mmCIF file with all atom_site columns, C-alpha atoms in Angstrom:
data_model
loop_
_atom_site.group_PDB
_atom_site.id
_atom_site.type_symbol
_atom_site.label_atom_id
_atom_site.label_alt_id
_atom_site.label_comp_id
_atom_site.label_asym_id
_atom_site.label_entity_id
_atom_site.label_seq_id
_atom_site.pdbx_PDB_ins_code
_atom_site.Cartn_x
_atom_site.Cartn_y
_atom_site.Cartn_z
_atom_site.occupancy
_atom_site.B_iso_or_equiv
_atom_site.pdbx_formal_charge
_atom_site.auth_seq_id
_atom_site.auth_comp_id
_atom_site.auth_asym_id
_atom_site.auth_atom_id
_atom_site.pdbx_PDB_model_num
ATOM 1   C CA . UNK E 1 1   ? 30.940 14.652 152.438 1.00 78.00 ? 1337 UNK E CA 1
ATOM 2   C CA . UNK E 1 2   ? 31.351 10.293 152.456 1.00 81.00 ? 1338 UNK E CA 1
ATOM 3   C CA . UNK E 1 3   ? 32.761 10.582 155.646 1.00 81.00 ? 1339 UNK E CA 1
ATOM 4   C CA . UNK E 1 4   ? 29.955 12.287 157.044 1.00 78.00 ? 1340 UNK E CA 1
ATOM 5   C CA . UNK E 1 5   ? 27.768 10.315 155.214 1.00 81.00 ? 1341 UNK E CA 1
ATOM 6   C CA . UNK E 1 6   ? 29.176 7.044  156.526 1.00 83.00 ? 1342 UNK E CA 1
ATOM 7   C CA . UNK E 1 7   ? 29.227 8.284  160.316 1.00 78.00 ? 1343 UNK E CA 1
ATOM 8   C CA . UNK E 1 8   ? 25.535 9.602  159.822 1.00 78.00 ? 1344 UNK E CA 1
ATOM 9   C CA . UNK E 1 9   ? 23.869 7.132  157.568 1.00 82.00 ? 1345 UNK E CA 1
ATOM 10  C CA . UNK E 1 10  ? 25.970 4.091  158.070 1.00 83.00 ? 1346 UNK E CA 1
ATOM 11  C CA . UNK E 1 11  ? 28.911 2.032  155.896 1.00 87.00 ? 1347 UNK E CA 1
ATOM 12  C CA . UNK E 1 12  ? 26.733 1.323  152.723 1.00 89.00 ? 1348 UNK E CA 1
ATOM 13  C CA . UNK E 1 13  ? 26.237 4.977  152.393 1.00 89.00 ? 1349 UNK E CA 1
ATOM 14  C CA . UNK E 1 14  ? 29.611 5.900  152.257 1.00 90.00 ? 1350 UNK E CA 1
ATOM 15  C CA . UNK E 1 15  ? 30.646 3.444  149.587 1.00 92.00 ? 1351 UNK E CA 1
ATOM 16  C CA . UNK E 1 16  ? 28.183 4.126  147.544 1.00 93.00 ? 1352 UNK E CA 1
ATOM 17  C CA . UNK E 1 17  ? 28.918 7.456  148.022 1.00 92.00 ? 1353 UNK E CA 1
ATOM 18  C CA . UNK E 1 18  ? 32.370 6.689  147.023 1.00 93.00 ? 1354 UNK E CA 1
ATOM 19  C CA . UNK E 1 19  ? 31.990 4.584  144.109 1.00 95.00 ? 1355 UNK E CA 1
ATOM 20  C CA . UNK E 1 20  ? 29.805 7.576  142.413 1.00 93.00 ? 1356 UNK E CA 1
ATOM 21  C CA . UNK E 1 21  ? 32.886 9.624  143.147 1.00 91.00 ? 1357 UNK E CA 1
ATOM 22  C CA . UNK E 1 22  ? 35.276 6.693  141.671 1.00 92.00 ? 1358 UNK E CA 1
ATOM 23  C CA . UNK E 1 23  ? 32.398 6.445  138.650 1.00 94.00 ? 1359 UNK E CA 1
ATOM 24  C CA . UNK E 1 24  ? 33.810 9.970  137.665 1.00 90.00 ? 1360 UNK E CA 1
ATOM 25  C CA . UNK E 1 25  ? 36.879 9.265  138.095 1.00 86.00 ? 1361 UNK E CA 1
ATOM 26  C CA . UNK E 1 26  ? 37.035 5.819  135.865 1.00 88.00 ? 1362 UNK E CA 1
ATOM 27  C CA . UNK E 1 27  ? 35.303 8.651  133.107 1.00 87.00 ? 1363 UNK E CA 1
ATOM 28  C CA . UNK E 1 28  ? 38.131 11.217 133.480 1.00 82.00 ? 1364 UNK E CA 1
ATOM 29  C CA . UNK E 1 29  ? 40.446 8.697  133.054 1.00 80.00 ? 1365 UNK E CA 1
ATOM 30  C CA . UNK E 1 30  ? 38.666 6.656  130.331 1.00 82.00 ? 1366 UNK E CA 1
ATOM 31  C CA . UNK E 1 31  ? 38.898 10.216 128.307 1.00 76.00 ? 1367 UNK E CA 1
ATOM 32  C CA . UNK E 1 32  ? 42.803 10.589 129.551 1.00 72.00 ? 1368 UNK E CA 1
ATOM 33  C CA . UNK E 1 33  ? 43.150 7.364  127.856 1.00 72.00 ? 1369 UNK E CA 1
ATOM 34  C CA . UNK E 1 34  ? 41.328 8.197  124.233 1.00 74.00 ? 1370 UNK E CA 1
ATOM 35  C CA . UNK E 1 35  ? 43.192 11.662 124.416 1.00 66.00 ? 1371 UNK E CA 1
ATOM 36  C CA . UNK E 1 36  ? 42.465 14.893 125.918 1.00 58.00 ? 1372 UNK E CA 1
ATOM 37  C CA . UNK E 1 37  ? 43.155 17.273 122.283 1.00 56.00 ? 1373 UNK E CA 1
ATOM 38  C CA . UNK E 1 38  ? 39.154 15.680 121.630 1.00 63.00 ? 1374 UNK E CA 1
ATOM 39  C CA . UNK E 1 39  ? 37.627 16.326 124.652 1.00 64.00 ? 1375 UNK E CA 1
ATOM 40  C CA . UNK E 1 40  ? 39.379 19.721 125.643 1.00 62.00 ? 1376 UNK E CA 1
ATOM 41  C CA . UNK E 1 41  ? 36.974 21.805 123.349 1.00 70.00 ? 1377 UNK E CA 1
ATOM 42  C CA . UNK E 1 42  ? 34.089 20.146 124.796 1.00 69.00 ? 1378 UNK E CA 1
ATOM 43  C CA . UNK E 1 43  ? 34.906 20.871 128.514 1.00 66.00 ? 1379 UNK E CA 1
ATOM 44  C CA . UNK E 1 44  ? 36.572 24.668 127.325 1.00 71.00 ? 1380 UNK E CA 1
ATOM 45  C CA . UNK E 1 45  ? 33.215 25.242 125.964 1.00 78.00 ? 1381 UNK E CA 1
ATOM 46  C CA . UNK E 1 46  ? 31.118 24.088 128.643 1.00 76.00 ? 1382 UNK E CA 1
ATOM 47  C CA . UNK E 1 47  ? 33.083 25.315 131.740 1.00 75.00 ? 1383 UNK E CA 1
ATOM 48  C CA . UNK E 1 48  ? 31.024 28.350 132.941 1.00 79.00 ? 1384 UNK E CA 1
ATOM 49  C CA . UNK E 1 49  ? 27.578 26.181 132.477 1.00 80.00 ? 1385 UNK E CA 1
ATOM 50  C CA . UNK E 1 50  ? 29.764 23.272 134.709 1.00 74.00 ? 1386 UNK E CA 1
ATOM 51  C CA . UNK E 1 51  ? 31.314 25.640 137.048 1.00 77.00 ? 1387 UNK E CA 1
ATOM 52  C CA . UNK E 1 52  ? 27.955 27.524 137.877 1.00 83.00 ? 1388 UNK E CA 1
ATOM 53  C CA . UNK E 1 53  ? 26.102 23.558 138.132 1.00 81.00 ? 1389 UNK E CA 1
ATOM 54  C CA . UNK E 1 54  ? 28.956 22.767 140.540 1.00 76.00 ? 1390 UNK E CA 1
ATOM 55  C CA . UNK E 1 55  ? 28.947 25.801 142.482 1.00 81.00 ? 1391 UNK E CA 1
ATOM 56  C CA . UNK E 1 56  ? 25.013 25.888 142.779 1.00 86.00 ? 1392 UNK E CA 1
ATOM 57  C CA . UNK E 1 57  ? 24.937 22.024 144.098 1.00 81.00 ? 1393 UNK E CA 1
ATOM 58  C CA . UNK E 1 58  ? 28.032 22.544 146.693 1.00 79.00 ? 1394 UNK E CA 1
ATOM 59  C CA . UNK E 1 59  ? 26.153 25.526 148.056 1.00 87.00 ? 1395 UNK E CA 1
ATOM 60  C CA . UNK E 1 60  ? 22.594 23.997 148.161 1.00 86.00 ? 1396 UNK E CA 1
ATOM 61  C CA . UNK E 1 61  ? 24.559 20.393 149.968 1.00 81.00 ? 1397 UNK E CA 1
ATOM 62  C CA . UNK E 1 62  ? 25.940 22.597 152.032 1.00 83.00 ? 1398 UNK E CA 1
ATOM 63  C CA . UNK E 1 63  ? 22.769 24.523 153.304 1.00 88.00 ? 1399 UNK E CA 1
ATOM 64  C CA . UNK E 1 64  ? 21.362 20.980 154.122 1.00 84.00 ? 1400 UNK E CA 1
ATOM 65  C CA . UNK E 1 65  ? 24.243 19.806 155.834 1.00 79.00 ? 1401 UNK E CA 1
ATOM 66  C CA . UNK E 1 66  ? 24.541 22.902 157.847 1.00 84.00 ? 1402 UNK E CA 1
ATOM 67  C CA . UNK E 1 67  ? 20.617 22.687 158.685 1.00 86.00 ? 1403 UNK E CA 1
ATOM 68  C CA . UNK E 1 68  ? 20.569 18.938 159.656 1.00 78.00 ? 1404 UNK E CA 1
ATOM 69  C CA . UNK E 1 69  ? 20.200 18.206 163.122 1.00 73.00 ? 1405 UNK E CA 1
ATOM 70  C CA . UNK E 1 70  ? 22.404 15.425 164.976 1.00 66.00 ? 1406 UNK E CA 1
ATOM 71  C CA . UNK E 1 71  ? 20.921 12.271 165.377 1.00 62.00 ? 1407 UNK E CA 1
ATOM 72  C CA . UNK E 1 72  ? 21.771 9.451  168.341 1.00 54.00 ? 1408 UNK E CA 1
ATOM 73  C CA . UNK E 1 73  ? 21.733 6.426  165.671 1.00 55.00 ? 1409 UNK E CA 1
ATOM 74  C CA . UNK E 1 74  ? 22.788 6.464  162.431 1.00 54.00 ? 1410 UNK E CA 1
ATOM 75  C CA . UNK E 1 75  ? 19.593 6.277  160.032 1.00 60.00 ? 1411 UNK E CA 1
ATOM 76  C CA . UNK E 1 76  ? 19.201 3.657  157.794 1.00 62.00 ? 1412 UNK E CA 1
ATOM 77  C CA . UNK E 1 77  ? 19.562 4.115  154.199 1.00 69.00 ? 1413 UNK E CA 1
ATOM 78  C CA . UNK E 1 78  ? 18.903 1.701  151.347 1.00 71.00 ? 1414 UNK E CA 1
ATOM 79  C CA . UNK E 1 79  ? 17.117 1.152  147.860 1.00 76.00 ? 1415 UNK E CA 1
ATOM 80  C CA . UNK E 1 80  ? 16.406 4.428  146.458 1.00 82.00 ? 1416 UNK E CA 1
ATOM 81  C CA . UNK E 1 81  ? 18.488 6.646  148.525 1.00 85.00 ? 1417 UNK E CA 1
ATOM 82  C CA . UNK E 1 82  ? 21.414 4.749  147.928 1.00 86.00 ? 1418 UNK E CA 1
ATOM 83  C CA . UNK E 1 83  ? 21.006 5.524  144.384 1.00 87.00 ? 1419 UNK E CA 1
ATOM 84  C CA . UNK E 1 84  ? 20.107 8.691  145.067 1.00 88.00 ? 1420 UNK E CA 1
ATOM 85  C CA . UNK E 1 85  ? 23.437 8.922  147.040 1.00 87.00 ? 1421 UNK E CA 1
ATOM 86  C CA . UNK E 1 86  ? 25.472 7.808  144.174 1.00 92.00 ? 1422 UNK E CA 1
ATOM 87  C CA . UNK E 1 87  ? 23.910 9.713  141.700 1.00 90.00 ? 1423 UNK E CA 1
ATOM 88  C CA . UNK E 1 88  ? 24.746 13.013 143.968 1.00 87.00 ? 1424 UNK E CA 1
ATOM 89  C CA . UNK E 1 89  ? 27.964 12.251 144.327 1.00 89.00 ? 1425 UNK E CA 1
ATOM 90  C CA . UNK E 1 90  ? 28.098 11.104 140.545 1.00 89.00 ? 1426 UNK E CA 1
ATOM 91  C CA . UNK E 1 91  ? 26.636 14.770 139.514 1.00 86.00 ? 1427 UNK E CA 1
ATOM 92  C CA . UNK E 1 92  ? 29.005 16.845 142.251 1.00 82.00 ? 1428 UNK E CA 1
ATOM 93  C CA . UNK E 1 93  ? 32.140 15.341 140.821 1.00 83.00 ? 1429 UNK E CA 1
ATOM 94  C CA . UNK E 1 94  ? 31.577 15.425 137.168 1.00 82.00 ? 1430 UNK E CA 1
ATOM 95  C CA . UNK E 1 95  ? 30.311 19.003 137.493 1.00 76.00 ? 1431 UNK E CA 1
ATOM 96  C CA . UNK E 1 96  ? 33.145 19.928 139.940 1.00 73.00 ? 1432 UNK E CA 1
ATOM 97  C CA . UNK E 1 97  ? 35.130 22.353 137.807 1.00 65.00 ? 1433 UNK E CA 1
ATOM 98  C CA . UNK E 1 98  ? 38.567 21.021 139.504 1.00 68.00 ? 1434 UNK E CA 1
ATOM 99  C CA . UNK E 1 99  ? 38.616 17.427 138.751 1.00 69.00 ? 1435 UNK E CA 1
ATOM 100 C CA . UNK E 1 100 ? 37.801 18.801 134.661 1.00 64.00 ? 1436 UNK E CA 1
ATOM 101 C CA . UNK E 1 101 ? 40.611 21.295 134.908 1.00 63.00 ? 1437 UNK E CA 1
ATOM 102 C CA . UNK E 1 102 ? 42.875 18.686 136.570 1.00 64.00 ? 1438 UNK E CA 1
ATOM 103 C CA . UNK E 1 103 ? 41.603 15.962 133.990 1.00 62.00 ? 1439 UNK E CA 1
ATOM 104 C CA . UNK E 1 104 ? 42.607 18.724 130.839 1.00 59.00 ? 1440 UNK E CA 1
ATOM 105 C CA . UNK E 1 105 ? 46.203 19.120 132.654 1.00 58.00 ? 1441 UNK E CA 1
ATOM 106 C CA . UNK E 1 106 ? 46.778 15.537 133.012 1.00 59.00 ? 1442 UNK E CA 1
ATOM 107 C CA . UNK E 1 107 ? 46.172 14.814 129.904 1.00 55.00 ? 1443 UNK E CA 1
ATOM 108 C CA . UNK E 1 108 ? 48.175 17.022 128.253 1.00 56.00 ? 1444 UNK E CA 1
ATOM 109 C CA . UNK E 1 109 ? 50.777 14.361 129.421 1.00 57.00 ? 1445 UNK E CA 1
ATOM 110 C CA . UNK E 1 110 ? 49.560 11.630 128.961 1.00 58.00 ? 1446 UNK E CA 1
ATOM 111 C CA . UNK E 1 111 ? 50.179 10.083 125.175 1.00 59.00 ? 1447 UNK E CA 1
ATOM 112 C CA . UNK E 1 112 ? 46.453 9.177  123.721 1.00 59.00 ? 1448 UNK E CA 1
ATOM 113 C CA . UNK E 1 113 ? 46.265 5.861  122.753 1.00 58.00 ? 1449 UNK E CA 1
ATOM 114 C CA . UNK E 1 114 ? 44.019 4.277  119.521 1.00 63.00 ? 1450 UNK E CA 1
ATOM 115 C CA . UNK E 1 115 ? 43.598 1.328  121.249 1.00 72.00 ? 1451 UNK E CA 1
ATOM 116 C CA . UNK E 1 116 ? 40.020 1.328  123.072 1.00 75.00 ? 1452 UNK E CA 1
ATOM 117 C CA . UNK E 1 117 ? 41.424 -1.492 125.571 1.00 81.00 ? 1453 UNK E CA 1
ATOM 118 C CA . UNK E 1 118 ? 44.278 0.371  126.662 1.00 77.00 ? 1454 UNK E CA 1
ATOM 119 C CA . UNK E 1 119 ? 42.192 3.699  127.773 1.00 77.00 ? 1455 UNK E CA 1
ATOM 120 C CA . UNK E 1 120 ? 39.368 1.018  129.107 1.00 84.00 ? 1456 UNK E CA 1
ATOM 121 C CA . UNK E 1 121 ? 42.293 -0.887 131.427 1.00 86.00 ? 1457 UNK E CA 1
ATOM 122 C CA . UNK E 1 122 ? 43.936 2.451  132.067 1.00 80.00 ? 1458 UNK E CA 1
ATOM 123 C CA . UNK E 1 123 ? 39.911 3.757  133.643 1.00 84.00 ? 1459 UNK E CA 1
ATOM 124 C CA . UNK E 1 124 ? 39.396 0.445  134.708 1.00 91.00 ? 1460 UNK E CA 1
ATOM 125 C CA . UNK E 1 125 ? 42.378 1.029  136.775 1.00 89.00 ? 1461 UNK E CA 1
ATOM 126 C CA . UNK E 1 126 ? 41.865 4.376  137.990 1.00 85.00 ? 1462 UNK E CA 1
ATOM 127 C CA . UNK E 1 127 ? 38.144 3.313  139.178 1.00 92.00 ? 1463 UNK E CA 1
ATOM 128 C CA . UNK E 1 128 ? 39.324 0.152  141.141 1.00 93.00 ? 1464 UNK E CA 1
ATOM 129 C CA . UNK E 1 129 ? 41.897 2.476  143.093 1.00 91.00 ? 1465 UNK E CA 1
ATOM 130 C CA . UNK E 1 130 ? 39.346 4.594  143.801 1.00 90.00 ? 1466 UNK E CA 1
ATOM 131 C CA . UNK E 1 131 ? 36.952 2.164  144.848 1.00 93.00 ? 1467 UNK E CA 1
ATOM 132 C CA . UNK E 1 132 ? 39.589 0.433  147.493 1.00 94.00 ? 1468 UNK E CA 1
ATOM 133 C CA . UNK E 1 133 ? 40.200 4.078  148.704 1.00 92.00 ? 1469 UNK E CA 1
ATOM 134 C CA . UNK E 1 134 ? 36.620 4.516  149.336 1.00 91.00 ? 1470 UNK E CA 1
ATOM 135 C CA . UNK E 1 135 ? 36.386 1.262  151.058 1.00 93.00 ? 1471 UNK E CA 1
ATOM 136 C CA . UNK E 1 136 ? 39.255 1.958  152.985 1.00 94.00 ? 1472 UNK E CA 1
ATOM 137 C CA . UNK E 1 137 ? 37.783 5.278  154.214 1.00 91.00 ? 1473 UNK E CA 1
ATOM 138 C CA . UNK E 1 138 ? 34.242 3.873  154.747 1.00 91.00 ? 1474 UNK E CA 1
ATOM 139 C CA . UNK E 1 139 ? 35.785 0.901  156.519 1.00 92.00 ? 1475 UNK E CA 1
ATOM 140 C CA . UNK E 1 140 ? 37.728 3.052  158.945 1.00 90.00 ? 1476 UNK E CA 1
ATOM 141 C CA . UNK E 1 141 ? 34.331 5.327  159.703 1.00 87.00 ? 1477 UNK E CA 1
ATOM 142 C CA . UNK E 1 142 ? 32.283 2.518  160.633 1.00 87.00 ? 1478 UNK E CA 1
ATOM 143 C CA . UNK E 1 143 ? 35.372 0.940  162.862 1.00 88.00 ? 1479 UNK E CA 1
ATOM 144 C CA . UNK E 1 144 ? 35.965 3.933  164.463 1.00 85.00 ? 1480 UNK E CA 1
ATOM 145 C CA . UNK E 1 145 ? 32.273 4.399  164.956 1.00 80.00 ? 1481 UNK E CA 1
ATOM 146 C CA . UNK E 1 146 ? 31.831 1.127  166.350 1.00 81.00 ? 1482 UNK E CA 1
ATOM 147 C CA . UNK E 1 147 ? 35.049 1.538  168.404 1.00 81.00 ? 1483 UNK E CA 1
ATOM 148 C CA . UNK E 1 148 ? 33.223 5.152  169.850 1.00 77.00 ? 1484 UNK E CA 1
ATOM 149 C CA . UNK E 1 149 ? 30.130 3.364  170.775 1.00 75.00 ? 1485 UNK E CA 1
ATOM 150 C CA . UNK E 1 150 ? 31.739 0.995  172.526 1.00 75.00 ? 1486 UNK E CA 1
ATOM 151 C CA . UNK E 1 151 ? 33.469 2.973  174.804 1.00 73.00 ? 1487 UNK E CA 1
ATOM 152 C CA . UNK E 1 152 ? 30.520 5.019  175.373 1.00 67.00 ? 1488 UNK E CA 1
ATOM 153 C CA . UNK E 1 153 ? 28.790 1.382  176.408 1.00 66.00 ? 1489 UNK E CA 1
ATOM 154 C CA . UNK E 1 154 ? 26.675 1.579  179.653 1.00 60.00 ? 1490 UNK E CA 1
ATOM 155 C CA . UNK E 1 155 ? 25.317 5.157  178.890 1.00 61.00 ? 1491 UNK E CA 1
ATOM 156 C CA . UNK E 1 156 ? 22.663 6.834  177.540 1.00 55.00 ? 1492 UNK E CA 1
ATOM 157 C CA . UNK E 1 157 ? 24.501 9.625  176.099 1.00 59.00 ? 1493 UNK E CA 1
ATOM 158 C CA . UNK E 1 158 ? 24.887 9.212  172.548 1.00 58.00 ? 1494 UNK E CA 1
ATOM 159 C CA . UNK E 1 159 ? 28.484 8.354  170.907 1.00 62.00 ? 1495 UNK E CA 1
ATOM 160 C CA . UNK E 1 160 ? 29.198 11.875 170.153 1.00 65.00 ? 1496 UNK E CA 1
ATOM 161 C CA . UNK E 1 161 ? 27.494 14.567 171.565 1.00 68.00 ? 1497 UNK E CA 1
ATOM 162 C CA . UNK E 1 162 ? 24.833 16.308 169.776 1.00 73.00 ? 1498 UNK E CA 1
ATOM 163 C CA . UNK E 1 163 ? 26.275 19.574 170.170 1.00 78.00 ? 1499 UNK E CA 1
ATOM 164 C CA . UNK E 1 164 ? 29.473 18.472 168.437 1.00 74.00 ? 1500 UNK E CA 1
ATOM 165 C CA . UNK E 1 165 ? 27.975 16.821 165.597 1.00 74.00 ? 1501 UNK E CA 1
ATOM 166 C CA . UNK E 1 166 ? 25.525 20.006 165.468 1.00 81.00 ? 1502 UNK E CA 1
ATOM 167 C CA . UNK E 1 167 ? 28.673 22.424 165.240 1.00 83.00 ? 1503 UNK E CA 1
ATOM 168 C CA . UNK E 1 168 ? 30.629 19.733 163.304 1.00 78.00 ? 1504 UNK E CA 1
ATOM 169 C CA . UNK E 1 169 ? 27.499 20.150 160.389 1.00 80.00 ? 1505 UNK E CA 1
ATOM 170 C CA . UNK E 1 170 ? 27.799 23.868 160.596 1.00 87.00 ? 1506 UNK E CA 1
ATOM 171 C CA . UNK E 1 171 ? 31.464 24.145 160.050 1.00 87.00 ? 1507 UNK E CA 1
ATOM 172 C CA . UNK E 1 172 ? 31.195 21.383 157.339 1.00 82.00 ? 1508 UNK E CA 1
ATOM 173 C CA . UNK E 1 173 ? 28.801 23.063 155.709 1.00 84.00 ? 1509 UNK E CA 1
ATOM 174 C CA . UNK E 1 174 ? 30.347 26.527 156.076 1.00 90.00 ? 1510 UNK E CA 1
ATOM 175 C CA . UNK E 1 175 ? 33.539 25.156 154.385 1.00 87.00 ? 1511 UNK E CA 1
ATOM 176 C CA . UNK E 1 176 ? 31.421 23.572 151.402 1.00 82.00 ? 1512 UNK E CA 1
ATOM 177 C CA . UNK E 1 177 ? 29.135 26.910 150.518 1.00 90.00 ? 1513 UNK E CA 1
ATOM 178 C CA . UNK E 1 178 ? 32.395 28.709 150.838 1.00 89.00 ? 1514 UNK E CA 1
ATOM 179 C CA . UNK E 1 179 ? 34.101 26.558 148.329 1.00 84.00 ? 1515 UNK E CA 1
ATOM 180 C CA . UNK E 1 180 ? 30.743 26.647 146.491 1.00 84.00 ? 1516 UNK E CA 1
ATOM 181 C CA . UNK E 1 181 ? 30.965 30.474 146.494 1.00 89.00 ? 1517 UNK E CA 1
ATOM 182 C CA . UNK E 1 182 ? 34.667 29.901 145.141 1.00 86.00 ? 1518 UNK E CA 1
ATOM 183 C CA . UNK E 1 183 ? 33.193 27.846 142.187 1.00 80.00 ? 1519 UNK E CA 1
ATOM 184 C CA . UNK E 1 184 ? 30.736 30.379 141.262 1.00 83.00 ? 1520 UNK E CA 1
ATOM 185 C CA . UNK E 1 185 ? 33.321 33.257 141.285 1.00 83.00 ? 1521 UNK E CA 1
ATOM 186 C CA . UNK E 1 186 ? 35.371 31.361 138.893 1.00 72.00 ? 1522 UNK E CA 1
#
């Protein structure tokens, strides 16, 4: 989704979307540092509700992507819309059961610490690594978009043919919808 947002809405949108994911990664690593034993019962108690929320969110986002019409230029996203992109990725990542269950499995192998500083340092390390990943990914997508634009320079045709974009949107939407159904099915 972050790659698609980078191509469709520009570098800032991709980075901000990635920051939403990085924030969730940092949150889960903070839980890991503080100890899985204290949070695991909470996650298990609400796993069905979180799974349903994540499945519904994925299906709604999938439908929106599949029905999005191709544009020849990236749309400019700013201000409140960027905050919306951040929040949607944060919520989706926090509600997605895969990171929750991975956190429970990984957390059981990490020795918990009673020092808040150690937990915060672990969380900042994971968050920083995730931010670097999303910066690199969004930058690579943007450079690819610029390169494609230069290759097509002098023609009136869009960088990527609208039919290709339409089918990419549909296939991405179908894949996300399928994953959403899988998540709902448990």
